[in-house]
Short mmCIF file of C-alpha atoms in Angstrom, two decimals:
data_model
loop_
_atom_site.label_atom_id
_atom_site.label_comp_id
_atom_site.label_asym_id
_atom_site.label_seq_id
_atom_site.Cartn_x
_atom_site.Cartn_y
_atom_site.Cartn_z
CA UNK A 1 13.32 81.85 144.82
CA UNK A 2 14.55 80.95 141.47
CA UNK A 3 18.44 80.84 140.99
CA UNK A 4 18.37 81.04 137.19
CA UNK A 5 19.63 84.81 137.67
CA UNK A 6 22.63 83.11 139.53
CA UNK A 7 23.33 81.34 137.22
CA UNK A 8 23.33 83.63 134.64
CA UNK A 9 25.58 86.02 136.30
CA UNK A 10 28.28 83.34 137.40
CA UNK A 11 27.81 82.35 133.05
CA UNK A 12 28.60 86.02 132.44
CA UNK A 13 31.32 86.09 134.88
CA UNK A 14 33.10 83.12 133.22
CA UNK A 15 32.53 84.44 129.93
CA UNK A 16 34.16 88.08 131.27
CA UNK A 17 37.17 86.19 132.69
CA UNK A 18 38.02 83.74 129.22
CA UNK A 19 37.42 87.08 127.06
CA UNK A 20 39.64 89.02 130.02
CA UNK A 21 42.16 86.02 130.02
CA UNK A 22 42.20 86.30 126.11
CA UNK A 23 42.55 90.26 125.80
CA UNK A 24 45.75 90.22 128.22
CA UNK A 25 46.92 87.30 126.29
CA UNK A 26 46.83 89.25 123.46
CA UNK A 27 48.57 92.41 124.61
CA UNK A 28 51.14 90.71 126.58
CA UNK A 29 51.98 88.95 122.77
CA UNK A 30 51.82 92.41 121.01
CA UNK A 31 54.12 93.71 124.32
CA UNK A 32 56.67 90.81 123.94
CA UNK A 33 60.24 92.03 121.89
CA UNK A 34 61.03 90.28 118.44
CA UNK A 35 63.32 88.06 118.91
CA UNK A 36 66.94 89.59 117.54
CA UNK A 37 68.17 87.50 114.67
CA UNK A 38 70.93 90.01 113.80
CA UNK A 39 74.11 87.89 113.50
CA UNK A 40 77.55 89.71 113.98
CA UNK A 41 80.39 87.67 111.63
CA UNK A 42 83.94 88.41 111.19
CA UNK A 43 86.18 89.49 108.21
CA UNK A 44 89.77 89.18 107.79
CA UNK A 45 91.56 91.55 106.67
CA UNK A 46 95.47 92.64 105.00
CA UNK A 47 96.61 95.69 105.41
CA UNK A 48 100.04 97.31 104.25
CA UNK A 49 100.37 100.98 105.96
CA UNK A 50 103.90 102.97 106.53
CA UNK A 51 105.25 101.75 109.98
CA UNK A 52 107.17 105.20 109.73
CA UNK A 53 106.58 108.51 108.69
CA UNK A 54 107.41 112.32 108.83
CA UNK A 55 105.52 115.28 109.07
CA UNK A 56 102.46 115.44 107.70
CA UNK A 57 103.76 113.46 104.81
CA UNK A 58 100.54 111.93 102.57
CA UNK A 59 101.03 108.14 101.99
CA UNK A 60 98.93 105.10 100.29
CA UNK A 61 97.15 102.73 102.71
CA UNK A 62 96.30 99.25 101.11
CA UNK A 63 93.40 96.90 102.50
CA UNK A 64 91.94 93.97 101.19
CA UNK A 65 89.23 92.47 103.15
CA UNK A 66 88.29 88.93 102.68
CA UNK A 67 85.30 86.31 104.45
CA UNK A 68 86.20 83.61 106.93
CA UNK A 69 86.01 81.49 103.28
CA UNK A 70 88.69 83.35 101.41
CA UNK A 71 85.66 84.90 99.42
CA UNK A 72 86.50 88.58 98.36
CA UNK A 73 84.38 91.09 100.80
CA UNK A 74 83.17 93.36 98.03
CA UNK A 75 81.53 96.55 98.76
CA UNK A 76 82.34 97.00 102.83
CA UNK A 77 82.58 100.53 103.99
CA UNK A 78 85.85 101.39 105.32
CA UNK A 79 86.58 103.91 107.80
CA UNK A 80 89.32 105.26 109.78
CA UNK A 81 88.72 107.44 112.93
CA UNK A 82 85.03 106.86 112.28
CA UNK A 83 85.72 109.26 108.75
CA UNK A 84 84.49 107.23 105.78
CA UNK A 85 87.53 106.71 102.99
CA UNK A 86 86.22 104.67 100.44
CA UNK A 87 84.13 101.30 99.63
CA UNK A 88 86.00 97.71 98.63
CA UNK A 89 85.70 96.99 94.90
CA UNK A 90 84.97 93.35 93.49
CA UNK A 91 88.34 92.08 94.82
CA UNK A 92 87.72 93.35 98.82
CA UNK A 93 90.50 96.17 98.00
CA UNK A 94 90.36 99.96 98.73
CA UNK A 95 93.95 102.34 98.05
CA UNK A 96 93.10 105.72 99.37
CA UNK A 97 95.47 108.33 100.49
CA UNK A 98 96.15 109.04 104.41
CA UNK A 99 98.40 111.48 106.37
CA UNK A 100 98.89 109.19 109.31
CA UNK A 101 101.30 111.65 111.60
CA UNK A 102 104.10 110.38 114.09
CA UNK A 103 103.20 108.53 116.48
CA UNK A 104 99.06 108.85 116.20
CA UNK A 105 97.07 106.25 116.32
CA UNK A 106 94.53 105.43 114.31
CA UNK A 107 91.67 102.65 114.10
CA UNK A 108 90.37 101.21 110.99
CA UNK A 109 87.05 99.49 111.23
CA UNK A 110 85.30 97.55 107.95
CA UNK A 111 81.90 96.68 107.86
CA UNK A 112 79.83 94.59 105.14
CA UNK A 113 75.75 94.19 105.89
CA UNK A 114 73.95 91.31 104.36
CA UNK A 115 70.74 90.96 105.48
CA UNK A 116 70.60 90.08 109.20
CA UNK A 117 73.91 89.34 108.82
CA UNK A 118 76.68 92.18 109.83
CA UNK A 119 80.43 90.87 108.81
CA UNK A 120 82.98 93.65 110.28
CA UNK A 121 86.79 93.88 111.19
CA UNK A 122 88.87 96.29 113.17
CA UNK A 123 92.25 97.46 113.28
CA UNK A 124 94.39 99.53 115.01
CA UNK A 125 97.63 101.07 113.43
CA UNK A 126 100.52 103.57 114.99
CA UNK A 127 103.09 105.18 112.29
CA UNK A 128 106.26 106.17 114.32
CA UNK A 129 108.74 109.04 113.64
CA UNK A 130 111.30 109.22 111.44
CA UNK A 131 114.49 110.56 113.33
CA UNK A 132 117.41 112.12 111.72
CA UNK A 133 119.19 109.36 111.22
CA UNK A 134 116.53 107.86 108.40
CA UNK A 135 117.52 110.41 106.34
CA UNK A 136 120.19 109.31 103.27
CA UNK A 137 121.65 111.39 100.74
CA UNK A 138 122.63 109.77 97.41
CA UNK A 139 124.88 110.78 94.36
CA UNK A 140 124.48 109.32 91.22
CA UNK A 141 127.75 110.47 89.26
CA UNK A 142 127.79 109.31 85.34
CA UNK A 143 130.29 109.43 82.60
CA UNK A 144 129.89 109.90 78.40
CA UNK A 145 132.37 107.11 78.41
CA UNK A 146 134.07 103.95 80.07
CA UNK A 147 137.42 104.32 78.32
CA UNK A 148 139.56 107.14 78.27
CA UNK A 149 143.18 107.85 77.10
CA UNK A 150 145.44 110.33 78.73
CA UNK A 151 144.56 113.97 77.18
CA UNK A 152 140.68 113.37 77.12
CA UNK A 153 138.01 115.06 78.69
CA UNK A 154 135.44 112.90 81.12
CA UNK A 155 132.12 114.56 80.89
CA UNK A 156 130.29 114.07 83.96
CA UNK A 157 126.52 114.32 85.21
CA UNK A 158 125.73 113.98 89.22
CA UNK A 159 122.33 113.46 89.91
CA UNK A 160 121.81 114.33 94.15
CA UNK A 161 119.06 113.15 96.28
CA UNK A 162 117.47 112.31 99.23
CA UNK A 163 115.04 110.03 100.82
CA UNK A 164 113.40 111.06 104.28
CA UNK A 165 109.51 111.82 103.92
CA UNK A 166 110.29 110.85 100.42
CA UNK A 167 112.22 111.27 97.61
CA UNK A 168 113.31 114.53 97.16
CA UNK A 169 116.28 116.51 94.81
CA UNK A 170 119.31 118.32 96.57
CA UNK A 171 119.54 121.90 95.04
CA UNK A 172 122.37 124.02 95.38
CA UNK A 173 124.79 121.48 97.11
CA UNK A 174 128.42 122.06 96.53
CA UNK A 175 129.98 118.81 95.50
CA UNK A 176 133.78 118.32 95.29
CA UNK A 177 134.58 116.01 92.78
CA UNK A 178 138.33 114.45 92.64
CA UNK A 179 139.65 112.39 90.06
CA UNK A 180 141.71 109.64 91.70
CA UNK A 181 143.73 106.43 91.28
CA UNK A 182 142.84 103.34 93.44
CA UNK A 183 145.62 103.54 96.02
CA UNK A 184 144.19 107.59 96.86
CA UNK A 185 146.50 109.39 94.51
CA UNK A 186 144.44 112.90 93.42
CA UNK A 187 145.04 113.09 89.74
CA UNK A 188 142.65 116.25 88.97
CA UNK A 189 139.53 117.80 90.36
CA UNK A 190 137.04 120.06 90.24
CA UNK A 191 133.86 121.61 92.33
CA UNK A 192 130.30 121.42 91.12
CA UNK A 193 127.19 122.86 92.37
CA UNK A 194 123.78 121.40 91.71
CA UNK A 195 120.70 123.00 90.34
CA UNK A 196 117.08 122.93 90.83
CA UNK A 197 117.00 119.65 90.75
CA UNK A 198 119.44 118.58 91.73
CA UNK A 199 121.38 117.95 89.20
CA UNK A 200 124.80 119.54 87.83
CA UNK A 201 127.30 118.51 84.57
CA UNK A 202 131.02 118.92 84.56
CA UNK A 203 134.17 118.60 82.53
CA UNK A 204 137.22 116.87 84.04
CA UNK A 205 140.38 117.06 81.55
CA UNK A 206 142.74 114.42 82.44
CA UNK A 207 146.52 114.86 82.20
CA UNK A 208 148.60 114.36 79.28
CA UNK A 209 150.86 112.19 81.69
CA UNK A 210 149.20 110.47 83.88
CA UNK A 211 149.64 106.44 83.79
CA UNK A 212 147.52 103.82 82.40
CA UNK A 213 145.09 101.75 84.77
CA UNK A 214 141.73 102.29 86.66
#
């Protein structure tokens, strides 16, 4: 009995098992994940943003965003709370306009893609509230002259304001103003009342008699 049919089949076998061996090769290759060359980098960033606020009071937030060289990061997208405000320009700075609340916080994140390469920076920022005590009220009092003689007129302008969420005019306040010598002496006086905005003009005579000095 011949055993060239053997043979053959054992050839065929081999030949089944390289072409077998090649085919799983082949979709164990196509199977295989691409290798991830994404590269994560960091940015630096400077940001100014109101440590204190009141209300819902609107205020500017400054960032410039810069690479681990000190290279401007131009066109990064900026957002805070995950809302998009704005895109750095050439320089790697973005102004927009933010009501930051008491006592919320908030998180900033910038990101710049280049390529495979994703440059980002985060930061997280709190503006406290303003208590009653941060507010001040101010009074700007002018006069037409700095001389005077006994027998003239002063002519006065008050200016009132106030700075708490911001700077803001005192209408309507009733102002006493007394005209006095330095050791407390009340020569003359008069009460004033400002406006709309705060302002208010007066006339204070002063007495024929009165002494010379401050």
């Amino acid at each position: 009995m011949s055993n060239k049919p053997t043979r053959n089949f054992f050839a065929l076998f081999a030949m089944f098992l390289i072409l077998g061996a090649g085919t799983l090769a082949s979709l164990d290759a196509n199977a295989r994940p691409k290798p991830d060359r994404t590269t994560t980098k960091p940015l630096l960033h400077v940001i100014n943003y109101p440590y204190q606020i009141t209300g819902k009071a609107k205020t500017k937030i400054h960032l410039t965003l810069f690479h681990t060289n000190m290279q401007p990061a131009a066109g990064a997208t900026v957002t805070v709370d995950k809302k998009k405000v704005g895109e750095t320009d050439k320089h790697g700075t973005l102004i927009f306009d933010f009501v930051p609340g008491s006592g919320k916080a908030h998180t900033l994140k910038a990101t710049l893609k280049k390529g495979n390469i994703t440059y980002s920076t985060t930061k997280t920022f709190t503006s406290n509230a303003r208590t009653a005590s941060f507010r001040s009220d101010n009074l700007f009092v002018y006069t037409d002259r700095g001389v005077y003689k006994p027998g003239d007129s002063i002519q006065v302008r008050l200016l009132a304001w106030e700075l708490l969420a911001d700077y803001k005019a005192i209408p309507d306040a009733d102002i006493d103003l007394l005209l006095q010598t330095p050791d407390g002496r009340i020569l003359n006086g008069l009460k004033v009342k400002t406006g709309a905005f705060g302002t208010a003009h007066a006339t204070l005579p002063l007495p024929t008699e009165m002494p010379e000095g401050r």
